[in-house]
XYZ file of C-alpha atoms in Angstrom:
766
model
C -84.925 82.948 -19.527
C -82.469 85.002 -17.516
C -80.813 83.688 -14.381
C -82.706 86.238 -12.278
C -86.001 85.020 -13.740
C -85.051 81.415 -12.915
C -84.318 82.419 -9.327
C -87.642 84.263 -9.118
C -89.514 81.262 -10.551
C -87.916 78.865 -8.056
C -88.711 81.234 -5.198
C -92.315 81.446 -6.413
C -92.603 77.655 -6.545
C -91.278 77.378 -2.994
C -93.673 80.087 -1.823
C -96.637 78.373 -3.461
C -95.641 75.043 -1.917
C -95.342 76.652 1.504
C -98.728 78.300 0.994
C -100.226 74.963 0.002
C -98.938 73.268 3.135
C -100.093 76.131 5.349
C -103.550 76.096 3.798
C -103.820 72.327 4.137
C -102.939 72.670 7.815
C -105.826 75.084 8.382
C -109.004 73.241 9.495
C -111.591 73.120 6.726
C -115.181 73.606 7.802
C -116.737 70.798 5.846
C -120.286 70.428 4.674
C -120.110 66.824 5.855
C -120.920 65.668 9.338
C -119.832 62.067 9.788
C -118.864 60.369 13.016
C -116.906 57.180 13.569
C -119.103 54.732 15.485
C -118.551 51.423 17.223
C -122.059 50.282 16.358
C -123.582 50.110 12.901
C -125.133 47.285 10.999
C -125.286 43.833 12.534
C -122.764 41.217 11.419
C -123.407 37.481 11.760
C -120.639 34.911 11.415
C -122.224 31.505 11.006
C -124.476 30.833 13.991
C -123.065 33.706 16.041
C -123.692 37.433 15.899
C -120.486 39.436 16.234
C -120.889 41.488 19.402
C -118.792 44.508 18.357
C -117.887 44.099 14.675
C -116.305 47.529 14.204
C -113.375 47.639 16.632
C -110.998 47.303 13.687
C -109.150 44.080 14.489
C -105.819 43.259 16.151
C -102.416 42.229 14.780
C -99.659 42.713 17.382
C -101.521 44.139 20.389
C -99.837 45.163 23.631
C -101.819 45.268 26.901
C -101.245 47.719 29.744
C -103.240 48.540 32.913
C -104.554 52.085 33.360
C -107.433 53.780 35.203
C -109.194 55.619 32.386
C -112.349 56.883 34.079
C -111.100 57.566 37.607
C -113.150 54.827 39.300
C -110.042 53.200 40.837
C -110.575 50.069 38.732
C -107.743 49.279 36.383
C -108.901 49.363 32.799
C -106.806 48.256 29.809
C -105.011 50.206 27.096
C -104.392 48.130 23.982
C -101.629 49.428 21.724
C -101.102 47.666 18.405
C -97.465 47.704 17.349
C -98.556 47.107 13.735
C -99.926 50.622 13.224
C -99.469 52.422 16.579
C -103.213 52.378 17.208
C -104.172 53.173 20.829
C -107.415 51.482 21.906
C -108.750 52.164 25.442
C -111.013 49.555 27.050
C -113.002 50.398 30.195
C -113.641 47.608 32.689
C -117.376 47.226 33.302
C -117.177 44.253 35.621
C -114.555 41.628 36.401
C -113.220 40.537 32.980
C -115.797 42.436 30.892
C -114.263 45.327 28.929
C -115.924 47.853 26.609
C -114.076 49.757 23.898
C -114.060 53.460 24.848
C -112.733 55.473 21.856
C -113.639 58.768 23.556
C -110.403 58.446 25.572
C -108.125 58.039 22.559
C -107.574 61.743 21.949
C -106.665 62.205 25.621
C -103.913 59.592 25.591
C -100.405 60.314 24.259
C -99.512 58.928 20.865
C -96.890 56.229 20.792
C -94.555 54.226 18.594
C -93.222 50.664 18.789
C -94.335 49.965 22.361
C -96.598 51.488 24.988
C -95.935 50.760 28.676
C -97.613 52.021 31.834
C -95.935 52.222 35.241
C -95.947 54.606 38.213
C -92.698 56.546 37.846
C -93.201 59.160 40.580
C -94.963 56.949 43.161
C -98.145 59.028 43.221
C -100.437 56.065 42.677
C -101.171 56.929 39.037
C -99.845 55.137 35.987
C -97.516 57.112 33.730
C -96.839 56.246 30.096
C -93.584 55.204 28.410
C -93.155 54.939 24.655
C -90.602 55.691 21.923
C -89.930 58.488 19.468
C -89.306 57.917 15.748
C -85.591 57.883 16.555
C -86.224 55.189 19.211
C -85.564 57.447 22.220
C -87.595 56.814 25.367
C -90.478 59.271 25.872
C -92.122 59.700 29.276
C -95.567 61.167 29.932
C -96.347 61.909 33.592
C -99.987 61.401 34.540
C -101.368 64.716 35.832
C -105.041 63.706 35.888
C -107.067 64.991 38.839
C -107.912 61.983 41.073
C -111.376 60.649 40.284
C -111.587 62.502 36.952
C -111.951 61.015 33.502
C -110.391 64.071 31.849
C -106.930 62.597 31.332
C -103.983 65.004 31.403
C -100.291 64.328 30.911
C -97.018 66.212 31.222
C -94.695 65.469 28.322
C -91.169 65.071 29.683
C -89.797 64.473 26.203
C -86.846 62.175 25.435
C -85.176 60.881 28.587
C -81.506 60.272 29.369
C -79.491 57.940 31.571
C -76.264 58.599 33.453
C -73.319 56.373 32.675
C -70.877 55.102 35.298
C -67.936 57.320 34.386
C -66.676 59.960 36.784
C -67.276 63.685 36.397
C -64.096 64.161 34.334
C -65.809 62.590 31.350
C -67.197 65.139 28.862
C -70.475 63.262 28.309
C -72.136 61.757 31.353
C -75.683 61.484 29.992
C -76.851 59.546 26.960
C -80.324 59.127 25.444
C -82.272 56.150 26.721
C -82.614 54.527 23.322
C -84.081 51.098 22.649
C -84.547 49.061 19.521
C -88.014 49.459 18.047
C -88.210 45.652 17.844
C -87.736 45.120 21.577
C -90.185 44.954 24.455
C -88.487 46.120 27.669
C -89.558 45.515 31.259
C -90.392 48.673 33.236
C -91.105 47.912 36.893
C -89.506 47.896 40.334
C -87.068 45.091 39.596
C -84.909 45.381 42.716
C -87.771 46.032 45.147
C -86.525 49.399 46.437
C -89.712 51.335 45.638
C -88.809 53.046 42.365
C -88.824 51.949 38.734
C -86.103 50.179 36.819
C -85.818 49.388 33.117
C -84.532 46.119 31.700
C -83.949 45.922 27.961
C -82.141 43.824 25.425
C -78.922 45.425 24.156
C -78.558 44.724 20.439
C -75.053 46.178 20.425
C -73.645 43.859 23.104
C -76.235 41.048 22.925
C -76.941 41.195 26.632
C -79.679 42.562 28.883
C -79.005 45.967 30.443
C -80.473 47.225 33.707
C -81.168 50.951 34.101
C -81.929 51.764 37.721
C -83.711 54.818 39.097
C -81.564 56.104 41.983
C -84.249 58.372 43.464
C -84.619 56.297 46.641
C -80.861 55.949 47.147
C -80.361 59.693 46.683
C -83.247 60.626 48.961
C -84.855 62.788 46.282
C -88.532 63.691 46.214
C -90.851 61.624 44.059
C -90.799 64.066 41.144
C -87.008 63.878 40.826
C -85.547 60.762 39.274
C -82.499 59.652 37.333
C -81.799 56.420 35.524
C -78.283 55.060 35.789
C -76.927 52.024 33.987
C -76.153 49.460 36.687
C -75.711 46.144 34.908
C -74.753 45.417 31.314
C -75.124 41.649 31.755
C -78.234 41.294 33.867
C -78.841 37.792 35.195
C -75.373 36.589 34.251
C -76.387 34.350 31.368
C -75.498 34.002 27.732
C -77.718 33.254 24.704
C -76.521 30.972 21.932
C -77.098 31.066 18.195
C -79.903 28.511 18.497
C -81.776 30.476 21.188
C -80.214 28.307 23.903
C -79.202 29.645 27.323
C -75.842 29.168 29.046
C -76.097 30.063 32.724
C -73.201 31.624 34.599
C -71.614 32.971 31.461
C -71.204 36.514 30.202
C -68.175 36.400 27.898
C -67.292 39.953 26.976
C -65.008 38.694 24.229
C -68.093 37.295 22.478
C -70.073 40.504 22.675
C -69.761 41.183 18.987
C -70.985 37.728 17.955
C -74.711 37.892 17.272
C -76.772 35.225 18.969
C -80.055 36.094 17.287
C -80.985 38.835 14.877
C -83.591 41.530 15.352
C -85.168 42.086 18.722
C -86.282 40.526 21.970
C -89.130 40.857 24.417
C -89.076 40.344 28.155
C -91.256 40.617 31.222
C -90.664 39.828 34.882
C -92.618 38.585 37.883
C -91.941 36.771 41.149
C -92.850 33.143 40.475
C -91.835 31.617 43.828
C -92.601 34.326 46.427
C -88.940 34.742 47.395
C -88.759 38.479 46.711
C -86.717 38.477 43.513
C -88.137 38.499 39.995
C -87.852 35.818 37.358
C -87.273 36.752 33.739
C -89.273 35.512 30.736
C -87.753 36.308 27.352
C -88.475 35.640 23.690
C -86.546 36.301 20.509
C -87.605 37.320 17.032
C -88.018 34.335 14.748
C -88.755 31.831 17.542
C -92.230 30.627 18.632
C -91.667 30.241 22.359
C -90.674 31.852 25.627
C -87.681 31.009 27.781
C -88.244 31.140 31.533
C -85.208 31.973 33.700
C -85.423 31.528 37.458
C -83.668 34.156 39.543
C -81.477 32.738 42.322
C -80.592 36.056 43.944
C -82.731 35.553 47.042
C -82.182 31.825 47.516
C -78.437 31.926 46.924
C -77.938 35.347 48.485
C -75.986 36.654 45.496
C -75.175 40.343 45.158
C -76.428 40.486 41.585
C -79.517 39.005 39.996
C -78.328 35.619 38.774
C -80.357 33.180 36.719
C -79.991 29.608 37.957
C -82.631 27.584 36.068
C -83.946 27.555 32.500
C -87.251 26.228 31.191
C -88.120 26.420 27.496
C -91.716 25.319 28.092
C -93.711 28.263 29.391
C -96.134 28.246 31.047
C -95.213 24.782 32.280
C -98.451 23.687 34.011
C -100.878 24.410 31.140
C -100.884 24.773 27.353
C -97.549 26.366 26.547
C -97.388 29.591 24.540
C -95.397 28.059 21.695
C -97.513 28.743 18.604
C -96.844 32.459 18.098
C -93.648 33.630 16.399
C -91.875 36.213 18.599
C -94.407 36.316 21.450
C -94.586 39.000 24.134
C -96.140 38.627 27.587
C -98.126 41.146 29.649
C -98.684 40.653 33.380
C -101.864 42.470 34.442
C -105.182 41.804 36.158
C -107.719 40.777 33.516
C -110.170 38.795 35.660
C -110.743 41.636 38.143
C -109.866 39.558 41.220
C -106.866 41.699 42.155
C -104.293 39.153 40.985
C -102.231 39.648 37.829
C -103.005 37.357 34.918
C -101.005 36.771 31.726
C -101.731 37.911 28.161
C -99.574 36.629 25.289
C -99.620 38.171 21.793
C -97.239 38.600 18.801
C -94.553 41.273 19.080
C -93.526 41.729 15.447
C -94.720 44.543 13.164
C -95.925 42.391 10.269
C -96.132 38.779 9.149
C -97.492 37.504 12.428
C -100.267 35.201 13.503
C -103.246 37.528 12.999
C -106.208 35.524 14.292
C -106.511 33.448 17.469
C -103.334 35.216 18.603
C -104.329 36.852 21.926
C -103.901 34.156 24.585
C -105.397 34.802 27.994
C -104.014 32.844 30.954
C -105.900 33.320 34.216
C -103.784 33.329 37.365
C -105.458 30.898 39.751
C -102.607 31.269 42.229
C -101.334 34.448 43.837
C -99.558 37.598 42.680
C -96.064 36.449 43.660
C -96.632 32.750 43.085
C -98.899 32.446 40.044
C -100.502 29.422 38.468
C -101.432 30.138 34.868
C -104.364 28.379 33.179
C -105.155 29.006 29.516
C -108.701 30.363 29.215
C -108.931 31.420 25.548
C -106.783 32.242 22.530
C -108.947 35.113 21.229
C -109.271 37.498 24.166
C -111.158 40.661 23.042
C -110.853 39.488 19.424
C -113.751 37.104 20.032
C -116.036 40.140 20.263
C -115.123 41.770 16.968
C -114.612 41.091 13.280
C -111.023 40.319 12.310
C -110.155 38.785 8.942
C -106.380 38.797 9.428
C -104.672 41.846 7.934
C -105.151 44.480 5.200
C -108.940 44.363 4.916
C -110.268 46.145 1.814
C -114.082 46.455 1.447
C -116.378 47.230 -1.470
C -120.186 47.244 -1.669
C -121.996 45.524 -4.551
C -125.349 43.815 -5.063
C -124.119 40.236 -5.456
C -127.487 38.472 -5.623
C -129.504 41.134 -7.508
C -132.032 41.482 -4.702
C -131.892 45.281 -4.690
C -129.661 45.853 -1.657
C -125.933 46.232 -1.203
C -123.838 43.256 -0.133
C -120.270 43.580 1.118
C -117.024 42.071 -0.155
C -113.882 42.341 1.995
C -110.474 41.297 0.688
C -107.789 40.366 3.234
C -104.731 38.182 3.614
C -106.753 35.692 5.691
C -104.090 35.501 8.482
C -100.405 35.387 7.591
C -99.795 32.271 9.706
C -102.113 30.362 7.352
C -101.594 31.980 3.958
C -98.063 33.401 4.428
C -99.379 36.498 2.692
C -99.384 34.721 -0.682
C -103.064 33.871 -1.185
C -105.403 36.748 -0.396
C -109.058 35.925 0.109
C -112.340 37.768 -0.410
C -115.049 37.341 2.215
C -118.696 37.710 1.173
C -121.151 39.334 3.575
C -124.722 39.074 2.251
C -127.147 41.828 3.173
C -130.053 40.006 4.826
C -131.467 42.885 6.861
C -133.716 45.826 6.159
C -133.151 49.547 5.778
C -134.396 49.947 9.336
C -132.083 47.226 10.659
C -129.177 46.459 8.280
C -127.669 43.015 8.826
C -124.837 41.257 7.009
C -124.152 37.520 7.113
C -120.635 36.215 6.536
C -121.487 33.377 4.152
C -118.143 32.703 2.464
C -114.602 33.519 3.662
C -113.062 32.640 0.277
C -115.692 33.828 -2.189
C -115.044 32.763 -5.813
C -112.329 30.502 -4.394
C -110.325 33.703 -4.793
C -107.228 32.414 -2.998
C -106.473 30.147 -5.980
C -105.320 33.190 -7.961
C -102.331 33.654 -5.594
C -102.738 37.440 -5.437
C -101.255 39.612 -2.674
C -102.352 42.840 -0.969
C -105.639 42.846 -2.889
C -107.958 45.879 -3.047
C -111.210 45.374 -5.016
C -113.538 47.824 -6.752
C -116.597 47.348 -8.994
C -118.229 49.117 -11.929
C -119.664 48.543 -15.392
C -116.414 48.292 -17.294
C -117.778 46.937 -20.578
C -121.062 48.869 -20.721
C -123.377 45.831 -20.580
C -125.320 47.027 -17.536
C -123.742 44.798 -14.876
C -120.870 45.309 -12.437
C -117.426 43.993 -13.281
C -114.636 43.500 -10.734
C -111.136 44.998 -10.722
C -108.540 44.113 -8.083
C -105.324 45.992 -7.342
C -102.333 43.940 -6.171
C -98.974 44.297 -4.438
C -96.996 44.581 -7.683
C -99.034 47.586 -8.807
C -101.021 45.646 -11.416
C -104.806 45.521 -11.931
C -106.583 42.172 -12.283
C -109.889 42.163 -14.215
C -112.900 39.878 -13.717
C -115.745 40.290 -16.227
C -119.343 39.902 -15.085
C -121.092 37.756 -17.685
C -124.436 37.674 -15.883
C -126.104 40.632 -17.580
C -128.190 43.425 -16.095
C -130.230 42.715 -12.941
C -128.867 39.184 -12.560
C -126.716 37.782 -9.739
C -123.074 38.433 -10.557
C -121.030 35.848 -12.412
C -117.405 36.954 -12.488
C -114.844 35.353 -14.784
C -111.088 35.979 -14.594
C -109.881 37.800 -17.719
C -106.527 39.547 -17.214
C -103.925 40.053 -14.465
C -102.463 43.206 -16.100
C -105.679 44.806 -17.258
C -104.409 48.292 -18.059
C -101.165 46.970 -19.599
C -99.015 49.255 -17.483
C -95.593 48.616 -15.984
C -95.496 50.516 -12.685
C -92.569 52.744 -11.802
C -90.643 52.580 -8.551
C -93.066 53.330 -5.714
C -96.112 52.379 -7.770
C -96.821 49.206 -5.853
C -99.911 48.291 -3.823
C -102.383 49.399 -6.473
C -105.855 50.499 -5.326
C -108.197 50.934 -8.331
C -111.391 52.970 -8.633
C -113.659 52.889 -11.681
C -114.880 56.360 -12.709
C -115.921 57.885 -16.028
C -114.119 61.172 -15.436
C -114.745 62.631 -18.919
C -118.339 61.352 -19.226
C -117.754 59.669 -22.589
C -119.563 56.485 -21.560
C -116.367 54.498 -20.989
C -115.129 53.661 -17.488
C -111.732 55.156 -16.718
C -109.493 54.170 -13.817
C -108.076 56.027 -10.871
C -105.270 54.041 -9.235
C -103.709 54.876 -5.884
C -100.245 53.568 -5.077
C -97.811 52.956 -2.222
C -96.072 56.252 -3.056
C -99.242 58.086 -2.020
C -100.131 59.429 -5.455
C -103.262 58.831 -7.545
C -102.861 58.148 -11.269
C -105.590 58.618 -13.882
C -105.874 56.162 -16.771
C -108.348 57.066 -19.520
C -110.133 54.229 -21.290
C -109.683 54.924 -24.999
C -111.234 51.711 -26.329
C -113.321 48.823 -25.018
C -112.916 46.259 -27.830
C -110.225 45.420 -26.810
C -109.610 47.523 -23.698
C -106.888 50.129 -24.038
C -105.892 52.818 -21.557
C -103.866 56.019 -21.745
C -102.053 57.415 -18.711
C -103.295 60.993 -18.289
C -101.738 61.937 -14.953
C -99.633 60.550 -12.142
C -100.948 63.182 -9.760
C -104.658 63.526 -10.541
C -106.224 66.530 -8.793
C -103.121 66.668 -6.576
C -104.683 63.979 -4.370
C -102.276 62.268 -1.977
C -102.133 59.661 0.731
C -98.816 60.955 2.121
C -98.208 63.061 5.224
C -96.098 66.200 5.209
C -92.846 65.924 7.186
C -92.003 68.963 9.268
C -89.211 67.234 11.205
C -86.717 67.420 8.320
C -85.137 70.239 6.350
C -86.158 70.864 3.716
C -89.669 69.735 4.595
C -91.123 67.125 2.279
C -93.799 64.493 1.763
C -93.273 61.142 3.418
C -92.181 58.514 0.936
C -95.266 56.313 1.272
C -98.988 56.933 1.532
C -100.921 53.852 0.337
C -103.463 56.041 -1.465
C -106.838 54.354 -1.953
C -109.215 56.520 -4.068
C -113.016 56.255 -4.176
C -115.522 58.401 -6.103
C -118.995 59.050 -4.655
C -121.614 61.737 -4.255
C -121.428 61.361 -0.496
C -123.789 64.140 0.539
C -126.311 63.727 -2.274
C -125.875 67.188 -3.778
C -125.402 65.858 -7.292
C -121.644 66.486 -7.250
C -119.056 63.754 -6.805
C -116.255 63.827 -4.252
C -112.908 62.061 -4.416
C -112.175 60.289 -1.133
C -108.615 59.025 -0.611
C -107.779 56.508 2.086
C -104.260 56.936 3.446
C -101.557 55.146 5.384
C -102.060 57.455 8.340
C -105.459 56.742 9.831
C -107.797 59.070 7.977
C -109.507 59.615 4.622
C -109.011 62.854 2.699
C -111.848 64.463 0.736
C -111.328 66.388 -2.506
C -114.168 68.348 -4.139
C -113.218 67.491 -7.721
C -116.534 68.338 -9.399
C -115.915 70.983 -12.059
C -112.126 70.766 -11.715
C -109.845 69.418 -14.449
C -107.575 66.638 -13.233
C -104.589 68.961 -13.689
C -105.739 71.120 -10.738
C -104.028 70.613 -7.368
C -106.820 70.736 -4.820
C -106.671 71.316 -1.088
C -107.685 68.285 0.938
C -110.342 68.184 3.634
C -109.573 65.774 6.465
C -112.304 67.100 8.751
C -115.328 65.652 7.003
C -115.805 63.141 9.811
C -114.666 62.835 13.381
C -114.432 60.528 16.344
C -116.596 60.674 19.424
C -114.760 62.026 22.436
C -115.363 64.401 25.282
C -114.833 67.415 23.018
C -116.678 65.694 20.146
C -114.409 67.250 17.558
C -111.311 65.103 17.130
C -110.276 63.629 13.805
C -110.233 59.853 14.096
C -106.952 57.981 13.945
C -108.083 54.666 12.514
C -104.667 53.062 12.196
C -102.969 52.444 8.859
C -103.736 51.543 5.249
C -107.288 52.878 5.171
C -109.558 51.636 2.364
C -112.998 53.331 2.383
C -116.220 51.911 0.942
C -119.490 53.839 0.612
C -123.104 52.710 0.272
C -126.595 53.952 1.086
C -127.900 51.212 3.389
C -130.680 52.801 5.435
C -132.824 54.556 2.809
C -132.223 58.037 4.229
C -130.361 59.286 1.101
C -127.177 59.621 3.194
C -124.298 57.260 2.557
C -122.741 55.073 5.227
C -118.994 54.401 5.246
C -117.022 51.273 6.058
C -113.241 51.512 6.403
C -110.938 48.564 5.822
C -107.872 48.629 8.071
C -104.388 47.202 8.032
C -105.213 45.319 11.246
C -107.732 43.186 9.353
C -110.968 44.582 10.757
C -113.493 47.238 9.824
C -114.547 50.630 11.162
C -117.917 52.244 10.539
C -119.018 55.852 10.134
C -122.452 57.343 9.553
C -123.771 60.834 8.980
C -125.166 62.898 11.836
C -126.966 65.152 9.389
C -130.712 65.002 9.021
C -131.847 63.036 5.964
C -131.586 65.328 2.990
C -135.019 66.060 1.445
C -135.529 64.985 -2.121
C -135.018 67.781 -4.632
C -138.318 69.592 -5.206
C -139.773 68.752 -1.806
C -142.143 71.308 -0.307
C -143.955 71.103 3.019
C -143.966 67.559 4.316
C -147.641 66.630 4.532
C -149.314 63.474 3.325
C -151.514 63.159 0.261
C -152.557 59.620 1.243
C -151.313 58.228 -2.045
C -151.142 54.507 -2.672
C -148.069 52.962 -4.355
C -147.978 49.279 -5.313
C -146.481 46.787 -5.739
C -143.529 47.628 -3.498
C -141.054 46.028 -4.124
C -141.830 46.201 -7.817
C -140.443 44.624 -10.960
C -141.865 45.895 -14.280
C -144.249 48.709 -13.282
C -145.254 50.608 -10.151
C -148.804 52.000 -9.801
C -149.546 55.328 -8.097
C -153.210 55.942 -7.117
C -154.842 59.024 -5.639
C -155.875 59.021 -2.010
C -158.149 61.193 0.095
C -156.896 64.770 -0.032
C -154.950 64.308 -3.255
C -157.000 66.753 -5.279
C -156.060 68.812 -8.271
C -152.975 68.536 -10.464
C -150.270 66.237 -9.058
C -146.614 66.461 -10.092
C -144.725 63.164 -9.818
C -140.943 62.799 -9.895
C -138.733 59.796 -9.226
C -135.178 60.098 -7.864
C -132.349 57.669 -7.243
C -130.395 57.648 -3.968
C -128.036 60.293 -5.368
C -131.016 62.666 -5.759
C -130.777 62.536 -9.513
C -134.170 62.862 -11.232
C -134.736 59.806 -13.425
C -138.439 60.065 -14.310
C -141.247 62.617 -14.191
C -144.961 62.617 -15.013
C -148.212 64.068 -13.653
C -151.852 63.335 -12.860
C -154.527 65.648 -14.242
C -157.352 66.519 -11.816
C -159.648 63.912 -13.370
C -157.083 61.055 -13.468
C -157.208 58.385 -10.742
C -153.714 57.021 -11.149
C -150.717 56.259 -13.354
C -148.258 53.439 -13.933
C -144.527 54.164 -14.057
C -142.211 51.710 -15.863
C -139.368 50.300 -13.770
C -138.196 47.433 -15.970
C -135.119 49.366 -17.137
C -134.112 50.477 -13.655
C -131.335 48.736 -11.771
C -132.228 46.951 -8.574
C -132.122 49.263 -5.606
C -133.849 52.004 -3.611
C -135.656 54.930 -5.288
C -137.848 57.794 -4.077
C -141.160 58.935 -5.517
C -141.986 62.558 -4.751
C -145.547 63.861 -5.342
C -146.888 67.360 -4.677
C -149.888 69.501 -5.648
C -150.582 73.212 -6.094
C -151.749 73.507 -2.457
C -148.263 72.738 -1.168
C -149.062 69.258 0.045
C -146.363 66.701 -0.513
C -145.698 63.000 -0.081
C -142.482 61.009 -0.398
C -142.575 57.248 -0.808
C -139.554 54.941 -0.799
C -139.667 52.369 -3.581
C -137.642 49.175 -3.869
C -137.022 47.909 -7.389
C -136.282 44.219 -7.406
C -136.237 42.200 -10.640
């Protein structure tokens, strides 16, 4: 090939890639119509029904006051540092809050931390967060008073002025903070404007950035932060997290006292007009309280004069959470700020019983904290720890779908080394689905010492029952064979921890398997999603013993990655945590490939009729989140693992999403139930069908009005015809065999030459 042809080929490849990205960015008008809901099936945990099981869980939540609906009552924005999920909660009364996802699309996105404070003194809370490069971002609240249509002005990255004179070439520097820190943003010096106090990882001190708007006499929409103190409080931290008061040795600035980050918050504990400082450090399970002696000792600078390592002192101390952060806001609704304590790290934190609520029974500037509960908000939802991964399967062979959810079971208990599988048994009906949490460590699964587990089920060995495969952190697939036989309660036995005998390449960690006979040869093949965002296809070439052949590392071009436009050249992000699932979601007889991602959504690929070598365009608009516009794609969080099942007998699948935060989300179709193939006018023939549920045979008898020739067809929930027969005009009824059918829901469709039709739902239960 000539050099000119090579250049042309490379240009063509770049053009096609650009076209692909542009096309993917164009909204796809999907045939699906799913909405993320906060209510779905009921979930019972022991003797208690979970009030709101589908909030999605909490890992490292941050709590900030904000008036969401314009009623002048301060609601709460919860921002989870783990996956940057913004969760608005509207105050209904006193300390009763209701999750309000319709506000999510109206709030700015954030990273690392999310703080609210009134920057321009207009009585409305503004929002402070960080960019990917850790620069401070400010969003000014421009919402019309009394409105719930939130609006913000993006001021972009903000700068501070240093203390050099005007001869210096650079007077302004970005306000940058470590992503591990939690700064204080409030009126620290009491002059009426905001100040920022943050840990300085470079100098190992606390720095004070002061807004000089009041001193300069500027209007409220003009402000400037200047660095005023590089050793706020005049104290020094030691290597062991100790505090030395009255010391700020500049010569020791380059000696690290603790690694990583720090969190801080401030309040006036003794009503003297200055603010005390409460700090914590990464790796330590406690706060340090420092009393400010500025007012009492009439010092020019804020000076810490007393240290207490037990905080709060008068009640149960917050000393059981590694790297805690505190949030001072009114939870009880009595107008006095209370205290919320939660973990401040990204991962490997206490993930259950980790949101401690202390009610302030004193006053705003002289609080008395009393511990009320350790599971504030979390008590109302389902939270299994972190990295929940669901799959539906009929465990007890009763004809309905039960739910298995793998998770780490709370890092503070398992240290991420012994994942568990929780069993939720389906004990409800199609009209009122209900799942009971009956076992948090089903199969005693934690004994296998597996990490980052993602389960999937299917008939791997062709014996008519469902086997279990589990993807793990190292990119391997663990296999459990079901030895129960068809239509019996499952009985899984551990067989192999490297089932497909494959040594993953770099980036092929965090395996997420999906069983699917892609070539329809009767043998179950495997799709496996990985940390690198790609989906590999392994073809099963033999079942005695099992052997697999790698067919593709980029099957159908499916990805869990996001496209980066902030770099040149543009490229895919390095990770995607792809989690593939195959289902006929809309019941049209064609399967779809759904891929959970690291970025809060599930992509849909219409793979039916496409060879796996095709690179398909993804559809991310197949479902959406309720909001005021009713059209926004949901941002679920991170590490999405979808699971599909038909639970309500309407032929439309429901969806449960496992989340990195350890909880579940739920989505259901807004479409009308799809009529069974062959349906004509819906009018009854008064047929009788019994027994229902049935085991070996179901009887269909004529009723009044069922005259003439009757055509009878039976369909499964995927609208696939599985049996057909008829009744001649002189026949009273017919028996249909069901002994070879799997347990589950089926539909019998009967019509005559006059256009009358009847559909009957049938439950097969052996």
